[in-house]
JSON list of C-alpha atoms in Angstrom, two decimals:
[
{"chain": "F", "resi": 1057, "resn": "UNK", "atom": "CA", "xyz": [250.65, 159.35, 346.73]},
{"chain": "F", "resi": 1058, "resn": "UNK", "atom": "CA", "xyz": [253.92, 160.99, 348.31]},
{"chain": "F", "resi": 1059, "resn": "UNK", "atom": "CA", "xyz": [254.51, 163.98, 346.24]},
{"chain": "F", "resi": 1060, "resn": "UNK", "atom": "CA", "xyz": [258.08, 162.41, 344.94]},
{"chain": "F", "resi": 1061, "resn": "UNK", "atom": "CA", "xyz": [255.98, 159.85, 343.25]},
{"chain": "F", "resi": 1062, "resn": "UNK", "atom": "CA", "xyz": [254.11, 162.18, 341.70]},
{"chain": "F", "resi": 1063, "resn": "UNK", "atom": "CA", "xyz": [256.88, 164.07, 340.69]},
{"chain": "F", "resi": 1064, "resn": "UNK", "atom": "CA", "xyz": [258.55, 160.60, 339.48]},
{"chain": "F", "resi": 1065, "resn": "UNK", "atom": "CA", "xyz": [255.31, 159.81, 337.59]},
{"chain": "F", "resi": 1066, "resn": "UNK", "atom": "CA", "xyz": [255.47, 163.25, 335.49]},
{"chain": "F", "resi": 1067, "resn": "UNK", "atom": "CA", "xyz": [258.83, 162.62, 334.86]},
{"chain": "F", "resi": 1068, "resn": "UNK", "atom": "CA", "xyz": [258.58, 159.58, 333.52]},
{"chain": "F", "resi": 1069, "resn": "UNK", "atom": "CA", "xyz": [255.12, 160.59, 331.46]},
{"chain": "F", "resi": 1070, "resn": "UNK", "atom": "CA", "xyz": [256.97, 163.43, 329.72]},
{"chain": "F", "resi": 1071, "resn": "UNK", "atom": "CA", "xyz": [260.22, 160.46, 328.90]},
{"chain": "F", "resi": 1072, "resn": "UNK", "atom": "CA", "xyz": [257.38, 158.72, 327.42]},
{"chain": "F", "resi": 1073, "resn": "UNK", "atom": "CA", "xyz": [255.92, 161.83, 325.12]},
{"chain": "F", "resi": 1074, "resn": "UNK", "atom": "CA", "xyz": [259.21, 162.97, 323.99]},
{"chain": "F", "resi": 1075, "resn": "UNK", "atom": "CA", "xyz": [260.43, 159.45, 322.58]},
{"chain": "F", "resi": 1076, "resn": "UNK", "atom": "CA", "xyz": [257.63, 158.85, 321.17]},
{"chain": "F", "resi": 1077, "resn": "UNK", "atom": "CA", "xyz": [257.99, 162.41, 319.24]},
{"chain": "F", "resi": 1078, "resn": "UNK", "atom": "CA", "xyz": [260.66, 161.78, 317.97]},
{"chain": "F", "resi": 1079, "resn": "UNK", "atom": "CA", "xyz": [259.97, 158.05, 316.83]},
{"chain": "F", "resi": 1080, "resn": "UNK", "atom": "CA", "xyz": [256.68, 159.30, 314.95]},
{"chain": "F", "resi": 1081, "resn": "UNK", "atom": "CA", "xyz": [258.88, 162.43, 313.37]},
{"chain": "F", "resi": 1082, "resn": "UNK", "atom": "CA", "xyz": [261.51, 159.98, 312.50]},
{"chain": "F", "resi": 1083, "resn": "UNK", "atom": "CA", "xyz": [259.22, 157.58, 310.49]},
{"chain": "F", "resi": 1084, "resn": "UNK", "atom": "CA", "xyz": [257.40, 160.51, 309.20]},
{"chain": "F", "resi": 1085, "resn": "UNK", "atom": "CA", "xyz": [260.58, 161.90, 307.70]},
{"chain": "F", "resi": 1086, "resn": "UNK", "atom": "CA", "xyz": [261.77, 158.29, 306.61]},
{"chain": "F", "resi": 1087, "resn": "UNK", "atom": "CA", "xyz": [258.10, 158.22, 304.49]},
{"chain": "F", "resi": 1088, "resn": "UNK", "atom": "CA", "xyz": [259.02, 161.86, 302.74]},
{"chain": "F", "resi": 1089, "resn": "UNK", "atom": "CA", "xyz": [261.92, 160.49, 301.63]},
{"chain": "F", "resi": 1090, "resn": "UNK", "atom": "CA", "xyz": [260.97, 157.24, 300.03]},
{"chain": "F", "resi": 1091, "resn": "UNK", "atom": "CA", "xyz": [257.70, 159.79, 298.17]},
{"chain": "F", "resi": 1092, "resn": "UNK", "atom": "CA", "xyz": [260.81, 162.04, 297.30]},
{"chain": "F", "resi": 1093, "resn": "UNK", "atom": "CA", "xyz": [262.27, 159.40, 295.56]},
{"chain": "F", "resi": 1094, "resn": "UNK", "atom": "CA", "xyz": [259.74, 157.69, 294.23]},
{"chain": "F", "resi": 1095, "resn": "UNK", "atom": "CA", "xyz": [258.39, 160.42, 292.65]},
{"chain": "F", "resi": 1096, "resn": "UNK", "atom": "CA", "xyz": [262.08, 161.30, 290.84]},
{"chain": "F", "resi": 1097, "resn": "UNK", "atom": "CA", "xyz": [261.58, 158.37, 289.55]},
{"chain": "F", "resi": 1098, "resn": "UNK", "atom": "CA", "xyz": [258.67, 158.49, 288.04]},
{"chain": "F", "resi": 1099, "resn": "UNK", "atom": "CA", "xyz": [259.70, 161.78, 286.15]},
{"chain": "F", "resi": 1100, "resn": "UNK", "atom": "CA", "xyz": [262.67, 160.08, 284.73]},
{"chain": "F", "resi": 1101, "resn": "UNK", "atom": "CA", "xyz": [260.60, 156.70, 283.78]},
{"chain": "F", "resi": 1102, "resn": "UNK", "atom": "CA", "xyz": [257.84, 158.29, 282.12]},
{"chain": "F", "resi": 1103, "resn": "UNK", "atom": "CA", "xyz": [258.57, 161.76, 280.49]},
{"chain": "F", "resi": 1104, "resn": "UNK", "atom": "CA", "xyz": [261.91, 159.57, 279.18]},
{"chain": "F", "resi": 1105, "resn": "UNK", "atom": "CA", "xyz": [261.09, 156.54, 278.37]},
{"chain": "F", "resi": 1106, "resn": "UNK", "atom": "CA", "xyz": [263.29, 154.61, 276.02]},
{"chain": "F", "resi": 1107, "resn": "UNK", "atom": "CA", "xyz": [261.91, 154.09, 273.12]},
{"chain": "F", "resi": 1108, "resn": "UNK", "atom": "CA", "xyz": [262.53, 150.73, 272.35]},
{"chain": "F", "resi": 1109, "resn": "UNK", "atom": "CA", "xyz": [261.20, 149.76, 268.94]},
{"chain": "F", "resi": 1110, "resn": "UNK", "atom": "CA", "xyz": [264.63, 150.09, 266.86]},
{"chain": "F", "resi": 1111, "resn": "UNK", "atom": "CA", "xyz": [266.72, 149.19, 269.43]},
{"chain": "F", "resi": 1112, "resn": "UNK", "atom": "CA", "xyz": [268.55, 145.57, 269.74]},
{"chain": "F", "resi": 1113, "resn": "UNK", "atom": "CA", "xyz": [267.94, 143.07, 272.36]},
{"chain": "F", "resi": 1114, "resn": "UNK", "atom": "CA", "xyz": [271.69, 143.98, 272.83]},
{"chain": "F", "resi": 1115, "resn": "UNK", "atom": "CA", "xyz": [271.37, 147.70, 273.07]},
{"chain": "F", "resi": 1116, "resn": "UNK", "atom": "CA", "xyz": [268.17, 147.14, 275.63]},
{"chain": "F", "resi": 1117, "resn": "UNK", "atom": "CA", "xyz": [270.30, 145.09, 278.34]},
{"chain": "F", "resi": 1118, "resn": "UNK", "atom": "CA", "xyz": [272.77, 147.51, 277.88]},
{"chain": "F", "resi": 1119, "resn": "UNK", "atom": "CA", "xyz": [273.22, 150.23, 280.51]},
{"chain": "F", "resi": 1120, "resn": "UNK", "atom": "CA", "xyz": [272.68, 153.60, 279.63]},
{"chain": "F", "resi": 1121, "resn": "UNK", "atom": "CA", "xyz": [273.39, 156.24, 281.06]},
{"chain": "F", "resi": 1122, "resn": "UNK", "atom": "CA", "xyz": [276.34, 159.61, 281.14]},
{"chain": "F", "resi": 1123, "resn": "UNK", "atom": "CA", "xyz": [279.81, 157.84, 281.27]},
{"chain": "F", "resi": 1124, "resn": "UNK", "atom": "CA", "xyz": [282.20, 157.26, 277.94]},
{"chain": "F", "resi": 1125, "resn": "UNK", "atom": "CA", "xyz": [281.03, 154.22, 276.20]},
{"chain": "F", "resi": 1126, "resn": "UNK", "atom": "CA", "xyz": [277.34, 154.44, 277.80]},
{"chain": "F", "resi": 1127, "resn": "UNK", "atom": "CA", "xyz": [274.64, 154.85, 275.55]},
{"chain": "F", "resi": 1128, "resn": "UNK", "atom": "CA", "xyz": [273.20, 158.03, 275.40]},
{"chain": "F", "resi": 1129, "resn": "UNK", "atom": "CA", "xyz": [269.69, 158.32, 277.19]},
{"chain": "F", "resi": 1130, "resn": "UNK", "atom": "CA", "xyz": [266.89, 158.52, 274.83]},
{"chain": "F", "resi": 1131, "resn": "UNK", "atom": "CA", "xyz": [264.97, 160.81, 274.50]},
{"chain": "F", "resi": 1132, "resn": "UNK", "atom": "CA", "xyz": [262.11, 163.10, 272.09]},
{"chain": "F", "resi": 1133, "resn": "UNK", "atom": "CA", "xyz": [261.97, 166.99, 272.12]},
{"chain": "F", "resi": 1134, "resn": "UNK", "atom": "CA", "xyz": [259.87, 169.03, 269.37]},
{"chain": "F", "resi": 1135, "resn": "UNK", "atom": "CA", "xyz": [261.72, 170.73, 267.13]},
{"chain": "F", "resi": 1136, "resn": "UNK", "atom": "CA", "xyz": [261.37, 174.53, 265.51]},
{"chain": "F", "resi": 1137, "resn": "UNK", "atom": "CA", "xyz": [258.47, 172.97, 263.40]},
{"chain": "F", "resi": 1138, "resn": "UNK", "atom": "CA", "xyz": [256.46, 171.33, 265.70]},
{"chain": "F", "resi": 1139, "resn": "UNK", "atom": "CA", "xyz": [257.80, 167.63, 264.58]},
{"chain": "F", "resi": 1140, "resn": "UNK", "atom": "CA", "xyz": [258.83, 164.97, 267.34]},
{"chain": "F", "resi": 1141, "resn": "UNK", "atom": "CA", "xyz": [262.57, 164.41, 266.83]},
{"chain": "F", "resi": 1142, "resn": "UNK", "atom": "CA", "xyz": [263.78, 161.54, 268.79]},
{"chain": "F", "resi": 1143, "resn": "UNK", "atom": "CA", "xyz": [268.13, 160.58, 269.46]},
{"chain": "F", "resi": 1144, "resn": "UNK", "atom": "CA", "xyz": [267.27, 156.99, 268.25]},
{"chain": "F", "resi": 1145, "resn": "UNK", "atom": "CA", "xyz": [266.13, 158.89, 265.05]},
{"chain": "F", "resi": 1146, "resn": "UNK", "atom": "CA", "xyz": [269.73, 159.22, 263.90]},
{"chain": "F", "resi": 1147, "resn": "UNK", "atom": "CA", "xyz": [271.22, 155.59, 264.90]},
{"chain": "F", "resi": 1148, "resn": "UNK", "atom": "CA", "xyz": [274.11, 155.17, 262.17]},
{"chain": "F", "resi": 1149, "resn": "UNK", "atom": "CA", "xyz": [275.63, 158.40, 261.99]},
{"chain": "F", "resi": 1150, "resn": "UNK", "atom": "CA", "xyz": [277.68, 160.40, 264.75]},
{"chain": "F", "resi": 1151, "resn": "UNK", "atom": "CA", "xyz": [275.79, 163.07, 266.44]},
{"chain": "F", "resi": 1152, "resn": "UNK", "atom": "CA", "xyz": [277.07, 166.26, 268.75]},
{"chain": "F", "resi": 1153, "resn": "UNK", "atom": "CA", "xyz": [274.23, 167.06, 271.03]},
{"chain": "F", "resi": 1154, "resn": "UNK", "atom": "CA", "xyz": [274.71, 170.67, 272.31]},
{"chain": "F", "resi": 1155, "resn": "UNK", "atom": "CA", "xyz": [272.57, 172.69, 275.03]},
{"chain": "F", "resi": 1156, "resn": "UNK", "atom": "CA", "xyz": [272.84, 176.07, 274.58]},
{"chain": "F", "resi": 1157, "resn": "UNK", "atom": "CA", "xyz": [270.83, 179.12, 275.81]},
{"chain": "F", "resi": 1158, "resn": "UNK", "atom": "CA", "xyz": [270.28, 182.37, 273.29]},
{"chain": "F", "resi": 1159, "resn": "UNK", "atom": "CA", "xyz": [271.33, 184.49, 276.30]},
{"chain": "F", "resi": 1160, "resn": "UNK", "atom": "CA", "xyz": [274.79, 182.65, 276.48]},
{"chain": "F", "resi": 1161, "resn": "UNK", "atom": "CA", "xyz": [277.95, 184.11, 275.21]},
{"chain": "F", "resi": 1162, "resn": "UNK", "atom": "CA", "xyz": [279.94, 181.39, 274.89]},
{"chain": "F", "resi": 1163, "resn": "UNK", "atom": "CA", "xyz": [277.19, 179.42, 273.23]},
{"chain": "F", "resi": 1164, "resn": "UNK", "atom": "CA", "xyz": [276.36, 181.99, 270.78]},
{"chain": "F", "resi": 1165, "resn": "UNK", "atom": "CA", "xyz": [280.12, 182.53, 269.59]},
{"chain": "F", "resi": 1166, "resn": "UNK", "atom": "CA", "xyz": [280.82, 179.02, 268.91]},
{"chain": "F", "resi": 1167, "resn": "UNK", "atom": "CA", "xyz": [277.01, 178.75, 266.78]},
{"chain": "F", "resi": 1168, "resn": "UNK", "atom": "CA", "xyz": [278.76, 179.75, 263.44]},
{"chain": "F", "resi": 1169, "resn": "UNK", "atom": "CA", "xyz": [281.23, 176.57, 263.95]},
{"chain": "F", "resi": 1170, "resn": "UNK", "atom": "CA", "xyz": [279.27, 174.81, 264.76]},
{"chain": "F", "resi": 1171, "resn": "UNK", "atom": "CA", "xyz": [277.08, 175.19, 261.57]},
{"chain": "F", "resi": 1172, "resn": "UNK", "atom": "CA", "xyz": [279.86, 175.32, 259.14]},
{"chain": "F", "resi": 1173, "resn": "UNK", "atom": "CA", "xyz": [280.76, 172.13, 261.45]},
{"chain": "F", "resi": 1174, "resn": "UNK", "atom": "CA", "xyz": [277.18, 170.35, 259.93]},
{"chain": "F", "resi": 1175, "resn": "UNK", "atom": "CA", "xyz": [277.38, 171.61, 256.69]},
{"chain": "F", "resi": 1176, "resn": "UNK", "atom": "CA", "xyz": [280.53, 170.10, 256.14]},
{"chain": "F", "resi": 1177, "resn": "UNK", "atom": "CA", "xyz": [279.51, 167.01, 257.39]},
{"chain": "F", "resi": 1178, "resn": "UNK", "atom": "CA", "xyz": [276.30, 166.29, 257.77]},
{"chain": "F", "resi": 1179, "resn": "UNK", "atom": "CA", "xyz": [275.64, 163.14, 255.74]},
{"chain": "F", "resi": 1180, "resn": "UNK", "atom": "CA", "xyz": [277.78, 161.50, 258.86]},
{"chain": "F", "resi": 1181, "resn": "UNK", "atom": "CA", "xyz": [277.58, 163.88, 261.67]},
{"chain": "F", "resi": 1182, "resn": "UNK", "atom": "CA", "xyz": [274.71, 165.44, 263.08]},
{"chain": "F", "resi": 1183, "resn": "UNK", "atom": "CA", "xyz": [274.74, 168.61, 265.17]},
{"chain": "F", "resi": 1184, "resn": "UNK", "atom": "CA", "xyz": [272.03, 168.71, 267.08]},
{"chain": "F", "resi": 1185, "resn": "UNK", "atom": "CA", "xyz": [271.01, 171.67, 269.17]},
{"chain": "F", "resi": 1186, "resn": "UNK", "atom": "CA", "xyz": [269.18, 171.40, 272.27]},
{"chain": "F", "resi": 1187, "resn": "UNK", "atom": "CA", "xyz": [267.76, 175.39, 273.40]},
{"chain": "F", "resi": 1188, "resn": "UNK", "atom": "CA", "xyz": [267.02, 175.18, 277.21]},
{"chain": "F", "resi": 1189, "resn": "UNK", "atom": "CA", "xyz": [264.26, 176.85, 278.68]},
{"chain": "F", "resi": 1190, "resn": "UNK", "atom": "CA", "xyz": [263.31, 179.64, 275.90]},
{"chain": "F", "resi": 1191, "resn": "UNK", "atom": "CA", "xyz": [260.14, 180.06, 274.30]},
{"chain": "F", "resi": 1192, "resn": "UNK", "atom": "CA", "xyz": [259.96, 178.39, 270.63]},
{"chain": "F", "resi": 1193, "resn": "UNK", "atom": "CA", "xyz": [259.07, 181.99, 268.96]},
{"chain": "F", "resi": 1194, "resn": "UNK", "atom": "CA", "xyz": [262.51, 183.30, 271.25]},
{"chain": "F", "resi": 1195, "resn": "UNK", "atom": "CA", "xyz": [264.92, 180.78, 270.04]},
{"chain": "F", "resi": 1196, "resn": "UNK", "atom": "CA", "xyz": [263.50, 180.11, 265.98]},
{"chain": "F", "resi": 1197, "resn": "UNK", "atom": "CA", "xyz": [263.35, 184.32, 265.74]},
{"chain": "F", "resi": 1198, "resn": "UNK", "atom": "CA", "xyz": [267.18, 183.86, 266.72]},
{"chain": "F", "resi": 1199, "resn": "UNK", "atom": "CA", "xyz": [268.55, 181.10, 264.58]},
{"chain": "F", "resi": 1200, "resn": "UNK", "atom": "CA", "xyz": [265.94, 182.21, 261.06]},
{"chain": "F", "resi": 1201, "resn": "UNK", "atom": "CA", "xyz": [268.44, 186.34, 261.80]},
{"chain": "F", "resi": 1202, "resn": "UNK", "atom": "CA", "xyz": [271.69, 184.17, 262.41]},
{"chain": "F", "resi": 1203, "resn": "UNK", "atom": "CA", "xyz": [270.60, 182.08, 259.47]},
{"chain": "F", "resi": 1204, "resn": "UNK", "atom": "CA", "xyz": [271.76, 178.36, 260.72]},
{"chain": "F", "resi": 1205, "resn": "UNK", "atom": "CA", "xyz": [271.02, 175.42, 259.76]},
{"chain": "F", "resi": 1206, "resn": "UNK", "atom": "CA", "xyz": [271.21, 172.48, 261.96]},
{"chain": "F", "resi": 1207, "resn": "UNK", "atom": "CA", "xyz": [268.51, 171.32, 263.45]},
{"chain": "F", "resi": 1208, "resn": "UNK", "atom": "CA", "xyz": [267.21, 173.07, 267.04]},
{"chain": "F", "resi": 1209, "resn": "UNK", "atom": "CA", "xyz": [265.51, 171.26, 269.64]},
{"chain": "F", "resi": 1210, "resn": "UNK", "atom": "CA", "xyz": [263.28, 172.80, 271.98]},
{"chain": "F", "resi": 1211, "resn": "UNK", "atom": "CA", "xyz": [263.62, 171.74, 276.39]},
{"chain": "F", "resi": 1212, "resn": "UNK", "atom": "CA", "xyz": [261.57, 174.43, 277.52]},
{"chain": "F", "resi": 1213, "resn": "UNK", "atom": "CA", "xyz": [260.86, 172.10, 280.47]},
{"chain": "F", "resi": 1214, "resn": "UNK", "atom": "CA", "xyz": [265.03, 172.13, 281.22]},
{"chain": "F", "resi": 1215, "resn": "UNK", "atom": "CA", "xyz": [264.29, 168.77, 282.15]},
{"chain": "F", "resi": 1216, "resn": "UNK", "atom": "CA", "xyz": [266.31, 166.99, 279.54]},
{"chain": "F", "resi": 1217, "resn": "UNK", "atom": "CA", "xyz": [269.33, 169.24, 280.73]},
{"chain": "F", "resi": 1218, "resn": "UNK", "atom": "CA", "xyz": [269.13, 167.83, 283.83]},
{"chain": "F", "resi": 1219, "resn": "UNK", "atom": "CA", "xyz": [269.05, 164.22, 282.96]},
{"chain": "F", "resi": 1220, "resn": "UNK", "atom": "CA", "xyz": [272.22, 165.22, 281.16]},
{"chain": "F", "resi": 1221, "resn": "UNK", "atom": "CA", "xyz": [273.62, 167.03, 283.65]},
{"chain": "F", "resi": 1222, "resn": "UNK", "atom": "CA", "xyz": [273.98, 170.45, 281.45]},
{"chain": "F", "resi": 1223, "resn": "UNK", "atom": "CA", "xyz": [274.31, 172.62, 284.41]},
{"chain": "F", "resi": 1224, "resn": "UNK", "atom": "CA", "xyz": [277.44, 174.31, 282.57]},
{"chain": "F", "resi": 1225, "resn": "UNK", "atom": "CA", "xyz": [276.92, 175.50, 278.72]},
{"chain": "F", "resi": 1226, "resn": "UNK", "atom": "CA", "xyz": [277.43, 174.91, 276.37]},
{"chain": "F", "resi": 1227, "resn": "UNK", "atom": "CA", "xyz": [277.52, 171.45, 277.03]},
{"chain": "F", "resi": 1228, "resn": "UNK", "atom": "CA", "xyz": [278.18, 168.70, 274.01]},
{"chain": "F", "resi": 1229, "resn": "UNK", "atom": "CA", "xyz": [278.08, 165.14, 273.92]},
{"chain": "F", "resi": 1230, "resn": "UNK", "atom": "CA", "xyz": [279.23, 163.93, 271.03]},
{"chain": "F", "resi": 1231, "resn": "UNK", "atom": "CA", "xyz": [277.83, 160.26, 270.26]},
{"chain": "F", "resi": 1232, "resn": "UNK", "atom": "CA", "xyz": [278.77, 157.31, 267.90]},
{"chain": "F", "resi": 1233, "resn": "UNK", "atom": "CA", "xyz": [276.89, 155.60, 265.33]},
{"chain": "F", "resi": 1234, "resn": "UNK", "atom": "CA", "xyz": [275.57, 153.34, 267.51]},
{"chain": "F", "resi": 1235, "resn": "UNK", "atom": "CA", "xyz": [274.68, 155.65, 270.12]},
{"chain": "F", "resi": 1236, "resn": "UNK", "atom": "CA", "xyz": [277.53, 155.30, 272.44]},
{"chain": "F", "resi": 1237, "resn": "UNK", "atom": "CA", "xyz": [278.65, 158.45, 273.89]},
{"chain": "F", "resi": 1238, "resn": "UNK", "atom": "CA", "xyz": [282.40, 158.94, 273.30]},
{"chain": "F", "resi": 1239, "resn": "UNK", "atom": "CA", "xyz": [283.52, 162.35, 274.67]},
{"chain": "F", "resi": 1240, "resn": "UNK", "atom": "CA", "xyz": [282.20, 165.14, 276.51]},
{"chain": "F", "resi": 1241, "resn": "UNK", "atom": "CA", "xyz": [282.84, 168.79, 276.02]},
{"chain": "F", "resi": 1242, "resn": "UNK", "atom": "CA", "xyz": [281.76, 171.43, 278.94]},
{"chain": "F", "resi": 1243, "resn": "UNK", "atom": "CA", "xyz": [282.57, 174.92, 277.40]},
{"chain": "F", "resi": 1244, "resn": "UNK", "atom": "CA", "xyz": [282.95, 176.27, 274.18]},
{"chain": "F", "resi": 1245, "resn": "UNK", "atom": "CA", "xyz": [283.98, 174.26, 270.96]},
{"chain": "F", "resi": 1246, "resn": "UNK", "atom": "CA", "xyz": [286.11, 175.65, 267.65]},
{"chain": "F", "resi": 1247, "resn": "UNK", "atom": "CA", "xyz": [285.93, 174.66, 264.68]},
{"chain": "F", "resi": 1248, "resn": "UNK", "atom": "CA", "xyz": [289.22, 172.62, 264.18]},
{"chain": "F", "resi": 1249, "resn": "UNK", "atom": "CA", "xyz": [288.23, 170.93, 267.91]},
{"chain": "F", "resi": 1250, "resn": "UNK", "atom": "CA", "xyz": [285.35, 169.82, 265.72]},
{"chain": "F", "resi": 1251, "resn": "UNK", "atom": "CA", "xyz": [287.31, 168.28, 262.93]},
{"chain": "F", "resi": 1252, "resn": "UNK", "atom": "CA", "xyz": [290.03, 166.90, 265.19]},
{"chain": "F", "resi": 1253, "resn": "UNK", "atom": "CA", "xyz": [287.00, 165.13, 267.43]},
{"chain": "F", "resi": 1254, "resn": "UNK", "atom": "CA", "xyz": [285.31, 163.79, 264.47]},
{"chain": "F", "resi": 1255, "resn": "UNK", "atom": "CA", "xyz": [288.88, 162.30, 263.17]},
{"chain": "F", "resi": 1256, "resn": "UNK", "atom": "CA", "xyz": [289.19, 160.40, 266.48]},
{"chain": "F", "resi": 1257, "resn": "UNK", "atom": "CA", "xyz": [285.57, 159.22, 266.99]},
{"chain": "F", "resi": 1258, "resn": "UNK", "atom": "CA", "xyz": [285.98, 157.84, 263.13]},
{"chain": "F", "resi": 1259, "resn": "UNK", "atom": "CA", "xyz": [289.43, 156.47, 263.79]},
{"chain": "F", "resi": 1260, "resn": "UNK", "atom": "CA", "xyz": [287.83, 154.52, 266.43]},
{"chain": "F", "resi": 1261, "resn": "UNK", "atom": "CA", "xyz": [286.04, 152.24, 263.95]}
]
C-alpha cells in the first residue's frame, strides 16, 4: 500500500471515530434529559398529589395550576402541632396563603395585619401561613413570643414554594371559596389592602 493510501485510510478511520463520538454523546445527553424530566415529574406527581376525595368530577377535569381563575394546587403540610392540614380542607371559605420566612423583614412587618386580618374574619377568610425552610421548634418559638394566631404551616422541604413559584416573599395567593385563585400579591400586604381584596373577591359572587 502506497503510503497516500495509508495516509487516506487514517484519515478516513479518525472521520469515522469522531462522528461516531459525537452521535453516542448526543444520544447520551438526549437520555439525561428525558431522566431529568422524568424524574421532575415524579416529585410533583407523588409528594403532591391531588387529593381527590372531596373534589367534583367538575373540579377534577379542571386544570389547575398558578394563573387567575386556576385552581390552586393541592396540597398537605404539617402544621405547628404535628396535624396534616390539607388546602382542600377549607373548600367554602376564601383563603390567603402566605410564604414567609422568620428571617424576612418584610414578612415579619406585615405578620400583625395579617393576624388582626384573620381575627376579623376568620369565619370566611382563612390566613394561612406557609414558613419555608425553618425548623418547626424555629418558627412555633417565633409566632407562641409574637403571639399570633392563624394557623402556620410548616415546608421545611421548600418544595411547596417552588410549585408555587414563591421565589420572592412574602408571597400570597389569595383563593376563593371554591378554590380558584383570584389574585396574587408578591411583596408586602397592609391591612386596608386586606380589607379592600376581600371586598372585591366577595363582590365577585
Amino acid at each position: 500500500m502506497s503510503n497516500n493510501n495509508l495516509k487516506f485510510g487514517i484519515l478516513t478511520l479518525i472521520i469515522i471515530v469522531v462522528i461516531s463520538g459525537v452521535i453516542f454523546y448526543n444520544n447520551n445527553k438526549q437520555g439525561d434529559d428525558k431522566l431529568i424530566i422524568k424524574e421532575d415529574k415524579f416529585i410533583k406527581e407523588d409528594q403532591f398529589k391531588q387529593k381527590d376525595n372531596n373534589l367534583s368530577k367538575q373540579e377534577k377535569e379542571s386544570n389547575y395550576g398558578l394563573g387567575i381563575g386556576n385552581y390552586a394546587p393541592e396540597f398537605s403540610l404539617d402544621d405547628l402541632t404535628g396535624e396534616e392540614v390539607s388546602l382542600s380542607d377549607f373548600r367554602g371559605k376564601y383563603i390567603m396563603l402566605n410564604f414567609w420566612a422568620s428571617w424576612c423583614p418584610p414578612c415579619r412587618k406585615e405578620m400583625p395585619d395579617l393576624d388582626q386580618f384573620y381575627q376579623e374574619n376568620k369565619d370566611q377568610f382563612v390566613v394561612l401561613g406557609v414558613n419555608i425552610g425553618e425548623d418547626k421548634k424555629t418558627v412555633k418559638k417565633f409566632i407562641n413570643d409574637r403571639g399570633y394566631n392563624y394557623p402556620v404551616l410548616l415546608d421545611q422541604s421548600r418544595q411547596l414554594s417552588f410549585v408555587y413559584r414563591a421565589s420572592v416573599i412574602p408571597t400570597s395567593y389569595f383563593i376563593d371559596q371554591e378554590g380558584k385563585i383570584q389574585y396574587i400579591k408578591r411583596g408586602l400586604v397592609s391591612k386596608s389592602e386586606l380589607d379592600q381584596i376581600k371586598k372585591n373577591l366577595m363582590n365577585r359572587e
